[in-house]
Short mmCIF file of C-alpha atoms and ligand atoms in Angstrom, two decimals:
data_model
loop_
_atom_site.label_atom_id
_atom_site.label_comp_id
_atom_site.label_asym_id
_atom_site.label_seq_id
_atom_site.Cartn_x
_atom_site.Cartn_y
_atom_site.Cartn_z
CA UNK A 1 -5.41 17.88 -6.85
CA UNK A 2 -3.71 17.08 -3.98
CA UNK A 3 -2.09 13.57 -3.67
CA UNK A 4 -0.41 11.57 -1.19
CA UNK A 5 0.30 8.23 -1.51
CA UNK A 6 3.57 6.50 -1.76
CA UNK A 7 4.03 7.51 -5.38
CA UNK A 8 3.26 10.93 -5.58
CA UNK A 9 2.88 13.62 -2.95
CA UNK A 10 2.84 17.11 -4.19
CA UNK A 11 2.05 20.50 -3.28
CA UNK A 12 2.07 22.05 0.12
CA UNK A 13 1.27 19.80 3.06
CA UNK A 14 0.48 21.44 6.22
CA UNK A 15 -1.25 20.96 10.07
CA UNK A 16 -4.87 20.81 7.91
CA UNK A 17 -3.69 18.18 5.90
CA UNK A 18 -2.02 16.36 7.89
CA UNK A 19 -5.32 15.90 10.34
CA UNK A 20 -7.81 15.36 7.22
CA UNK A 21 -5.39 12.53 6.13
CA UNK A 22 -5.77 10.97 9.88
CA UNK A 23 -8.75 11.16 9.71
CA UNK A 24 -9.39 9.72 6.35
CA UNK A 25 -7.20 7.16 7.25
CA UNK A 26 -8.19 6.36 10.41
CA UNK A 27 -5.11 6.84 12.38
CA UNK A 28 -5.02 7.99 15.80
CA UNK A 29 -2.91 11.31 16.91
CA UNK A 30 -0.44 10.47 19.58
CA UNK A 31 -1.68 11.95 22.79
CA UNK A 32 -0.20 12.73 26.21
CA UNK A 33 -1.19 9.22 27.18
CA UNK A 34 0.46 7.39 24.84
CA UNK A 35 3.44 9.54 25.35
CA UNK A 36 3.48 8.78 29.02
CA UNK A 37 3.22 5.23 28.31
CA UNK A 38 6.19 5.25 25.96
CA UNK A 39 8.42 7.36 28.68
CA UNK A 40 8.22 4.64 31.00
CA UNK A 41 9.67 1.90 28.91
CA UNK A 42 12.20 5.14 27.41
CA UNK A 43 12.55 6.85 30.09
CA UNK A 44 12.79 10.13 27.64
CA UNK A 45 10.96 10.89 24.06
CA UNK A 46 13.50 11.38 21.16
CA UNK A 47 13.17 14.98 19.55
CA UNK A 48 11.11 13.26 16.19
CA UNK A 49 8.32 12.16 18.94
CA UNK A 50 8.45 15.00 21.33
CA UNK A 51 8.46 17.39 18.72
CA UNK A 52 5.37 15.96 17.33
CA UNK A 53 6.76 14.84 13.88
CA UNK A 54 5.88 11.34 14.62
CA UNK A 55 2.69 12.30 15.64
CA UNK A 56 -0.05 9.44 14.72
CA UNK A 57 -0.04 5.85 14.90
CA UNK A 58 -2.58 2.69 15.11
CA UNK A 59 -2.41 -0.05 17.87
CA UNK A 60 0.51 1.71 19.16
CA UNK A 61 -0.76 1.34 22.82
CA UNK A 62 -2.45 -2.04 21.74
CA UNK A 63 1.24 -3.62 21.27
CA UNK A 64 2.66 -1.77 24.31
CA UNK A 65 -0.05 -2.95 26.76
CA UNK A 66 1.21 -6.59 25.03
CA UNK A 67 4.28 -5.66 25.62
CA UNK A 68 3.86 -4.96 29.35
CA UNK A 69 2.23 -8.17 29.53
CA UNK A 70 5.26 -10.04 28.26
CA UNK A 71 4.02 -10.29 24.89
CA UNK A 72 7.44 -9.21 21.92
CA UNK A 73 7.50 -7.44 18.86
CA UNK A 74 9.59 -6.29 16.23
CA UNK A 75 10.55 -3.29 14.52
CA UNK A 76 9.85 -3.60 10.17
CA UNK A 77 10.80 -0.55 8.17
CA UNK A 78 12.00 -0.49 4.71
CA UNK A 79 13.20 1.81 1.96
CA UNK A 80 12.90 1.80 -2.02
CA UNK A 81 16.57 2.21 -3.46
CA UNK A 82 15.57 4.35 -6.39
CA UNK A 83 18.57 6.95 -5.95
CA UNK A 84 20.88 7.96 -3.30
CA UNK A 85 19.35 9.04 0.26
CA UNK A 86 18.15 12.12 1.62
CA UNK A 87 17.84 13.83 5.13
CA UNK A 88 14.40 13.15 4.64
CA UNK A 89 14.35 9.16 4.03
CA UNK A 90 16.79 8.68 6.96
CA UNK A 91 14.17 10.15 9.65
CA UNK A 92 12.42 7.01 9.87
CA UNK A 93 15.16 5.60 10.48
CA UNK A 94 16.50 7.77 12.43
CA UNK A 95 13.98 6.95 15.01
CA UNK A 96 13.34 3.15 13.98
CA UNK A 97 17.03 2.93 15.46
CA UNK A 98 16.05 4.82 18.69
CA UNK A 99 12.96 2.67 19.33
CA UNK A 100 15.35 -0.54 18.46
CA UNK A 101 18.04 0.01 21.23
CA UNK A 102 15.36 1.52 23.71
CA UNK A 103 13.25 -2.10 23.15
CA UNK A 104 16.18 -4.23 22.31
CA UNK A 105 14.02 -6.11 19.55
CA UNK A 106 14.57 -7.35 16.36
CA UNK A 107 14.16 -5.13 12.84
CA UNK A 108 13.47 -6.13 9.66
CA UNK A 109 14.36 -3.02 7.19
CA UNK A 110 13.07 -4.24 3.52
CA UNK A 111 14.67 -3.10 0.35
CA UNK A 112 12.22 -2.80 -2.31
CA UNK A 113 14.59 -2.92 -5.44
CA UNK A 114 11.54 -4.70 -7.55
CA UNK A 115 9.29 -1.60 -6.30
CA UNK A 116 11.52 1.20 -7.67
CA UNK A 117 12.38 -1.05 -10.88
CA UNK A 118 8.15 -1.39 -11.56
CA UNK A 119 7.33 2.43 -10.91
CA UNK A 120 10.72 4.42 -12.06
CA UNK A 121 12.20 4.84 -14.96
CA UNK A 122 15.35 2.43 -13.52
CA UNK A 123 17.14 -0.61 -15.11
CA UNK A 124 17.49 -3.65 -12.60
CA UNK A 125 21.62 -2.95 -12.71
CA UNK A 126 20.90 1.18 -11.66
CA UNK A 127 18.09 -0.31 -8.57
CA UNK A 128 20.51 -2.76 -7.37
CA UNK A 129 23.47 -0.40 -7.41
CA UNK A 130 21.44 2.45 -5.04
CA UNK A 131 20.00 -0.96 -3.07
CA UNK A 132 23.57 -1.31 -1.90
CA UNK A 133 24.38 1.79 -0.89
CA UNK A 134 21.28 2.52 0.56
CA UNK A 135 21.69 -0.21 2.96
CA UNK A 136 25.14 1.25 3.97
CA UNK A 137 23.65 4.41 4.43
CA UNK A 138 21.00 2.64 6.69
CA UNK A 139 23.60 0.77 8.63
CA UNK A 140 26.06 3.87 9.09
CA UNK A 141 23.28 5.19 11.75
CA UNK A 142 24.56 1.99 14.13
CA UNK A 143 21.49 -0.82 14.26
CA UNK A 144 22.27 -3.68 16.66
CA UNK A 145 24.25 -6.46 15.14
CA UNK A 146 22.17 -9.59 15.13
CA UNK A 147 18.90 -7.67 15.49
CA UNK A 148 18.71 -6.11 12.13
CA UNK A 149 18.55 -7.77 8.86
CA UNK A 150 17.93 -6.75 5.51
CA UNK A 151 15.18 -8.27 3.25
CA UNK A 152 16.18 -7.67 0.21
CA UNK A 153 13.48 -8.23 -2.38
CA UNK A 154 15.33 -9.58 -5.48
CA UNK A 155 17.81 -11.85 -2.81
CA UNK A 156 14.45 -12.83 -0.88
CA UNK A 157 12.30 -13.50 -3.66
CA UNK A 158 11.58 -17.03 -2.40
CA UNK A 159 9.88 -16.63 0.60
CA UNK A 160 8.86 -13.52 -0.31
CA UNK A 161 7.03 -14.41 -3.12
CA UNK A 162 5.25 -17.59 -1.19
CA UNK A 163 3.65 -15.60 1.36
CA UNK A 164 2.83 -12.61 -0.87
CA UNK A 165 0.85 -15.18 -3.09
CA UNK A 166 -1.26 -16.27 -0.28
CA UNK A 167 -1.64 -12.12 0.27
CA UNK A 168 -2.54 -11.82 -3.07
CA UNK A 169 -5.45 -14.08 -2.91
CA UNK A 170 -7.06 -11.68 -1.10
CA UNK A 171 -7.03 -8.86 -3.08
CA UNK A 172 -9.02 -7.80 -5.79
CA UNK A 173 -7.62 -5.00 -8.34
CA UNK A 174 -10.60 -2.62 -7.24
CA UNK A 175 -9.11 -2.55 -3.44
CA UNK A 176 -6.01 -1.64 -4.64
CA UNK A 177 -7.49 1.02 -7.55
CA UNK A 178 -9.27 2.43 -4.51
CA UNK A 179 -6.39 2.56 -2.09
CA UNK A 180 -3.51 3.67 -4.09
CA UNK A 181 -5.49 5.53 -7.10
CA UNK A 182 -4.15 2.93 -9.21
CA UNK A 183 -6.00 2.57 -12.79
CA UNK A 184 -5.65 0.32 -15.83
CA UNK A 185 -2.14 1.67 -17.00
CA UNK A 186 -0.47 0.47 -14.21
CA UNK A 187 1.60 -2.21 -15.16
CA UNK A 188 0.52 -5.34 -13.18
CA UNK A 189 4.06 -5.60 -11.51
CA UNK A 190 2.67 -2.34 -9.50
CA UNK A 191 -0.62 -3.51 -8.97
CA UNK A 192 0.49 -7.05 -7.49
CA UNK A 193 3.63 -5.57 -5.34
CA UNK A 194 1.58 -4.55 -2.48
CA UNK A 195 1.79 -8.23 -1.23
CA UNK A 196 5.44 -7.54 -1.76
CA UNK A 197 5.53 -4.74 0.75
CA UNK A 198 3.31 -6.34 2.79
CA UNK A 199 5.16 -10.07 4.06
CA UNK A 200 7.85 -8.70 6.05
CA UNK A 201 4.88 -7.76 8.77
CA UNK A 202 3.94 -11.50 9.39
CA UNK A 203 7.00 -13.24 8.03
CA UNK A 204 8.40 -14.22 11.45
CA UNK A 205 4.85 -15.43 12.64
CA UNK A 206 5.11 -17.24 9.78
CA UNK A 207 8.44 -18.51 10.50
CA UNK A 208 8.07 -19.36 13.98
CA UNK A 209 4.13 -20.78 13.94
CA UNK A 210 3.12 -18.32 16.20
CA UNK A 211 1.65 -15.06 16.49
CA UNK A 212 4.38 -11.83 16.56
CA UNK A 213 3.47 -8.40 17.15
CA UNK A 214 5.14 -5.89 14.70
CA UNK A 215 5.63 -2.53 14.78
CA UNK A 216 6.06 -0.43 11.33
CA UNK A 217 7.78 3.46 11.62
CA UNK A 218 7.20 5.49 8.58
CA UNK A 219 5.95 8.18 6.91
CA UNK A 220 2.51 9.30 6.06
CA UNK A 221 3.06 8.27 2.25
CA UNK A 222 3.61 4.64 3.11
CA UNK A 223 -0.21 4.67 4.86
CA UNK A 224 -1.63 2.76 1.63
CA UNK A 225 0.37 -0.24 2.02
CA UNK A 226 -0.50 -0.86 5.95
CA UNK A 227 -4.26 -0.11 5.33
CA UNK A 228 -4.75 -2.49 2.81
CA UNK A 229 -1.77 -5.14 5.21
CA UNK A 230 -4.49 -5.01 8.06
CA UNK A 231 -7.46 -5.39 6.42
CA UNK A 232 -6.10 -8.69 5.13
CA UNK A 233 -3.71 -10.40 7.77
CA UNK A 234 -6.68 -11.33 10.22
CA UNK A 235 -8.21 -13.62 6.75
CA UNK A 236 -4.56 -15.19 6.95
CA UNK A 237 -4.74 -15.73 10.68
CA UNK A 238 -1.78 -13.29 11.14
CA UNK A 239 -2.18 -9.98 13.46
CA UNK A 240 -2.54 -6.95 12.75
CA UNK A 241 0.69 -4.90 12.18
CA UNK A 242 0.44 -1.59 14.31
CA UNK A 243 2.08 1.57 12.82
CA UNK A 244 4.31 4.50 13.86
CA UNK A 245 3.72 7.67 11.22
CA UNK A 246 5.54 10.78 10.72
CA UNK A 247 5.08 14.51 9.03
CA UNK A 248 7.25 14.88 6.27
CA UNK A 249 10.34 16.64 7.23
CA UNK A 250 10.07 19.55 4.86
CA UNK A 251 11.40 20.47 1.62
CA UNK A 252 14.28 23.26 2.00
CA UNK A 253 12.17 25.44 0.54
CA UNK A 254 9.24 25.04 3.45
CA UNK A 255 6.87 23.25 0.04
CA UNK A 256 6.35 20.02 0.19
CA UNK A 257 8.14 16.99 1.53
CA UNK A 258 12.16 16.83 1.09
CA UNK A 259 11.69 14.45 -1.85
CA UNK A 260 14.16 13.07 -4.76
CA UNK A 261 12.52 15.00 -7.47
CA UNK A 262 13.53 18.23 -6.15
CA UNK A 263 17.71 18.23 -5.76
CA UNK A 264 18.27 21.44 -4.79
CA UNK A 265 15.80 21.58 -1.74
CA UNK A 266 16.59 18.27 -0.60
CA UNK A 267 19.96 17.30 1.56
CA UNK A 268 21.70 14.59 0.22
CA UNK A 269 24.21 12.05 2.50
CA UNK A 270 26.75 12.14 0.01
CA UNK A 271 26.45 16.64 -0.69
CA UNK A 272 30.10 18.27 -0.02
CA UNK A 273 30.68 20.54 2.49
CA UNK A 274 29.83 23.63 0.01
CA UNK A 275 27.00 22.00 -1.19
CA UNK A 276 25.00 21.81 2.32
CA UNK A 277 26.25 25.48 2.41
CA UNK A 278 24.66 26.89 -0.45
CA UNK A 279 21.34 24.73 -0.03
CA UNK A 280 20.98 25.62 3.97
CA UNK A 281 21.92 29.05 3.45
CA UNK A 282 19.12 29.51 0.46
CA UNK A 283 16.53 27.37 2.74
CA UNK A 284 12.98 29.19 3.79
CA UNK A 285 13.62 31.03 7.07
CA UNK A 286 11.21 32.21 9.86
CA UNK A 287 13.40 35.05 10.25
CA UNK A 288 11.70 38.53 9.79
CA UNK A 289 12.74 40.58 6.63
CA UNK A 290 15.11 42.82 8.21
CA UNK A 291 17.66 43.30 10.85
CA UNK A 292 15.64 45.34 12.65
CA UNK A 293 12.42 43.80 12.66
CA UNK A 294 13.65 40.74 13.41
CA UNK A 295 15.37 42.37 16.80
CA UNK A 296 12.08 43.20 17.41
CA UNK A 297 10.02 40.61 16.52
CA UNK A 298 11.85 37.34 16.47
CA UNK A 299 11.59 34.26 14.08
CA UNK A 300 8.61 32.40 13.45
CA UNK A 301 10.20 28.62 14.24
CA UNK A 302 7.21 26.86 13.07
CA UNK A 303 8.08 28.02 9.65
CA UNK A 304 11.89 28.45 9.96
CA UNK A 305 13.52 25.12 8.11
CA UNK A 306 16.68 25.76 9.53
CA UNK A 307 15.53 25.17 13.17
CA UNK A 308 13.42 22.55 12.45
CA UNK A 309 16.26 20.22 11.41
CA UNK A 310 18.73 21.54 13.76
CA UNK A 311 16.96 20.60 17.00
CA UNK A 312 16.34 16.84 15.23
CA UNK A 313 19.94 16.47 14.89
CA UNK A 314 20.96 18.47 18.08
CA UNK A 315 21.19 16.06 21.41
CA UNK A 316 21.70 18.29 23.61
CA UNK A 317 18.41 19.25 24.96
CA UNK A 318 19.09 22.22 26.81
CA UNK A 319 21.34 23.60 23.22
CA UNK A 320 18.22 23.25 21.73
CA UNK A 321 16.28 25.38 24.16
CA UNK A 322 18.94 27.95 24.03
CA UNK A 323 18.59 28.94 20.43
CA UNK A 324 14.76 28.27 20.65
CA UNK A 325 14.71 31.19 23.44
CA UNK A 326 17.17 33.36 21.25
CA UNK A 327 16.52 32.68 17.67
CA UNK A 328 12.31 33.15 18.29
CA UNK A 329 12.91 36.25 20.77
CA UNK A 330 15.07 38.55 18.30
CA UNK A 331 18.24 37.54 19.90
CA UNK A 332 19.74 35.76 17.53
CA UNK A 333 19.64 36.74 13.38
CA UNK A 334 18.68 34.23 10.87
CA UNK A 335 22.35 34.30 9.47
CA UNK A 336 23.13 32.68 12.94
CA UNK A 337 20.72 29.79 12.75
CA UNK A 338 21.71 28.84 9.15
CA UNK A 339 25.41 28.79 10.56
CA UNK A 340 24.44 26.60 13.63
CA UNK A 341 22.18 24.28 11.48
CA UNK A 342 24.94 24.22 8.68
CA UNK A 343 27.85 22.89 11.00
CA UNK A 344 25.18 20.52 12.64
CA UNK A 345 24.30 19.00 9.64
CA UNK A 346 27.87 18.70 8.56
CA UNK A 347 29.00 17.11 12.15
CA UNK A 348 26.00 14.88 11.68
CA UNK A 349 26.81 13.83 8.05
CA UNK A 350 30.34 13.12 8.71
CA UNK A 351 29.75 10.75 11.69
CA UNK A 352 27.42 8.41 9.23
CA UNK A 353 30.59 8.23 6.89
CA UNK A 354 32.96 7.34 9.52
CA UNK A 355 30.75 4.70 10.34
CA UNK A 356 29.94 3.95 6.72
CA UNK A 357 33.51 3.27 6.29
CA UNK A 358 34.14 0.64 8.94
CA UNK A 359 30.91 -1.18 8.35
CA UNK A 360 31.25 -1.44 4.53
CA UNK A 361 32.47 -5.08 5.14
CA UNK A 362 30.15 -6.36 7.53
CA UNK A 363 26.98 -6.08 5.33
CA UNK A 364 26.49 -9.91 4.34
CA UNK A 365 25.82 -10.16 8.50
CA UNK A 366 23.19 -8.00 8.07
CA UNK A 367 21.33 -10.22 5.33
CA UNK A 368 17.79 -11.97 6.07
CA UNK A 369 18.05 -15.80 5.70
CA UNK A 370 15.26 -17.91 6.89
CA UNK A 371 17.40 -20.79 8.17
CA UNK A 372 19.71 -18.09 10.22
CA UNK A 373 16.54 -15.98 11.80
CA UNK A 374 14.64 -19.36 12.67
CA UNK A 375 17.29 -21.00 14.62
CA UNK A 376 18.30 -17.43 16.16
CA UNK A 377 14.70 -16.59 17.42
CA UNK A 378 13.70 -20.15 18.32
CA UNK A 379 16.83 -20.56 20.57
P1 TYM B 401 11.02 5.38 0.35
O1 TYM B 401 12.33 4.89 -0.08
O2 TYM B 401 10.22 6.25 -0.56
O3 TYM B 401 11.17 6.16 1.71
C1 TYM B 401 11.86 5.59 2.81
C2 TYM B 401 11.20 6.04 4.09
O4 TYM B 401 11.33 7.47 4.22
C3 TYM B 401 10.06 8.08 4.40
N1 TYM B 401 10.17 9.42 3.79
C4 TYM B 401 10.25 10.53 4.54
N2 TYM B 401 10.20 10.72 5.87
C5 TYM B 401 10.28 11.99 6.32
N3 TYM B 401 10.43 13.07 5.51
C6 TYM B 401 10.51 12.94 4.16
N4 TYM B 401 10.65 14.01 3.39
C7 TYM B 401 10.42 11.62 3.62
N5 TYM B 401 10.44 11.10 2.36
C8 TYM B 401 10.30 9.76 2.50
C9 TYM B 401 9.07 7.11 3.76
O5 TYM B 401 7.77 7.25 4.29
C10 TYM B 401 9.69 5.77 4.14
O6 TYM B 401 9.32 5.40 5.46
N6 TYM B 401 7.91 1.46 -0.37
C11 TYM B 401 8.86 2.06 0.56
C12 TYM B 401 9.89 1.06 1.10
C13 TYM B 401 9.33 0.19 2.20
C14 TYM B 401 8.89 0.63 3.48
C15 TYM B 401 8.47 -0.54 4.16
C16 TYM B 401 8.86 1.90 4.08
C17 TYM B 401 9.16 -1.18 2.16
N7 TYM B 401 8.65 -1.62 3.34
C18 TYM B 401 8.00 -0.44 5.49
C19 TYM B 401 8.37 1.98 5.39
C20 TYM B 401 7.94 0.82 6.07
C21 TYM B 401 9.58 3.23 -0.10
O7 TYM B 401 9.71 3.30 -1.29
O8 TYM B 401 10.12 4.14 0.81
#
């Protein structure tokens, strides 16, 4: 059976699924509208939104029309530190940073270390370890200084654990069965850390006695938590969070999601040089079989991996267009496209550790602490 939730997604997800699961979960697609409405605050769309992988949302253009009216809101994203980053987990935030500078707001990013210690097979020392260097790995992608602070579960626990109470109260064990297929075997840490995940979208309404919009980026396995988040927040007299959702960005082997289970498909921050080498150069092209045919025919890009994370990482628009033309009209061999992709990737991976290096420091500045963000955003 096919699953997708935020502990499991397996198998092969494609345009089918992806549209039953809005529909089942009663997202909306992001349509020319909305995109037009975003343009004029951005002026242009960043590749992950004009290339359709974020591609769904709820109250999007709800906190925009807000917006227009004068009305803020903040970014919240988070990650679980259960190991060290991929390609994959850094596209939310990849974009979360985009949205961020083009909005100038403020962004939580939450660091579940008590998630990935309840569901993996992690001790607390091995969770808190990969929390750090997650969170360099977060900040090596350049958020704003005094915009972006970490919540750090275990650090936060406090106020974390006061709000998610009065969460809690509202949900019943069969809500959360039914939403994340949880069953009896769960431990209870599992079943109650949904009010965990859920706080940082009304904390600073909380903090500041009045109501904040919030806007959540992620990726369709994260769906459970902001379903169950909105069905409760109104009982609290909080809003509604509104969310930003994203496709997977695809295993290297075209299966599946880019995920932690499966190494050798999946790019990691901290692969050598050689590494990214071998795993790009093995990675599921669109390219036809031969030479010859492909002269002829040209690549299929929708199914090409290669191109689909080059022209995320490549800036330059009109580049992009370039080896589209080429690379899907026969011009240009499959050999070529791993080679471009390959020294993109590497470009792109050594700019986050430049940056990784020189912000290494500066992490404590990046800490949430309720006395700091309530004087800040009350001034
Ligand atoms: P985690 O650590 O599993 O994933 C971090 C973020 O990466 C997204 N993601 C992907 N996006 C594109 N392609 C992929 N192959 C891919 N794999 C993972 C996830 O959807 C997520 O956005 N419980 C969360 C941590 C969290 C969180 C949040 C995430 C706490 N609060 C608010 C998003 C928003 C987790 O374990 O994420």
């Amino acid at each position: 059976m096919k699953a997708i939730n935020p502990f499991e997604v397996n198998g092969e997800i494609n345009e089918d699924i992806y549209i039953k699961l809005v529909r089942d979960f009663g997202l909306k697609i992001i349509d020319t509208n909305l995109l037009n409405k975003i343009k004029q605050h951005t002026k242009e769309l960043h590749p992950l939104i004009e290339y359709g992988i974020f591609f769904a949302h709820r109250d999007l253009d709800l906190i925009l029309s807000e917006y227009e009216n004068g009305k803020p809101f903040y970014l919240y994203t988070g990650r679980g530190p259960s190991g060290e980053m991929h390609l994959g987990h850094l596209i939310p935030f990849y974009f979360t940073k985009w949205l961020q500078e083009k909005f100038n707001v403020y962004l939580l990013i939450q660091i579940t270390d008590d998630e990935k210690f309840l569901t993996k097979n992690l001790t607390e020392d091995q969770v808190s370890f990969y929390a750090k260097q997650n969170m360099l790995d977060i900040l090596s992608l350049g958020f704003i200084k005094g915009k972006t602070f970490f919540i750090l579960d275990s650090r936060n626990a406090k106020i974390l654990y006061n709000l998610a109470i009065k969460f809690s109260k509202h949900v019943t064990f069969s809500q959360v069965r039914s939403t994340f297929g949880m069953n009896e075997s769960d431990n209870i840490g599992k079943i109650f850390f949904p009010s965990i995940q859920a706080v940082p979208s009304f904390i600073l309404s909380y903090l500041l006695n009045k109501p904040i919009n919030c806007l959540i980026p992620y990726a369709i396995d994260q769906d459970d938590y902001f379903r169950l988040t909105r069905d409760v927040l109104p009982k609290l007299g909080y809003p509604k969070p509104a969310s930003i959702v994203s496709k997977f960005l695809p295993s290297l082997i075209g299966e599946g999601k880019m995920s932690s289970s499966k190494k050798d498909t999946s790019i990691y921050l901290n692969d050598s040089e050689a590494e990214v080498r071998k795993k790009i150069f093995s990675a599921f092209s669109g390219g036809r079989d031969t030479k010859e045919e492909q002269i002829k025919y040209g690549a299929d890009l929708s199914k090409d991996v290669p191109f689909q994370i080059y022209r995320i990482l490549e800036e330059d628009r009109e580049k992009v267009e370039k080896v589209k033309e080429e690379y899907s009209s026969g011009k240009m061999l499959s050999g070529e496209m791993k080679e471009i992709t390959y020294r993109k990737v590497i470009q792109f991976l050594d700019e986050l550790k430049e940056r990784r290096e020189k912000i290494k420091d500066e992490i404590e500045e990046y800490m949430f602490d309720e006395e700091k963000i309530k004087k800040m955003l009350l001034i």
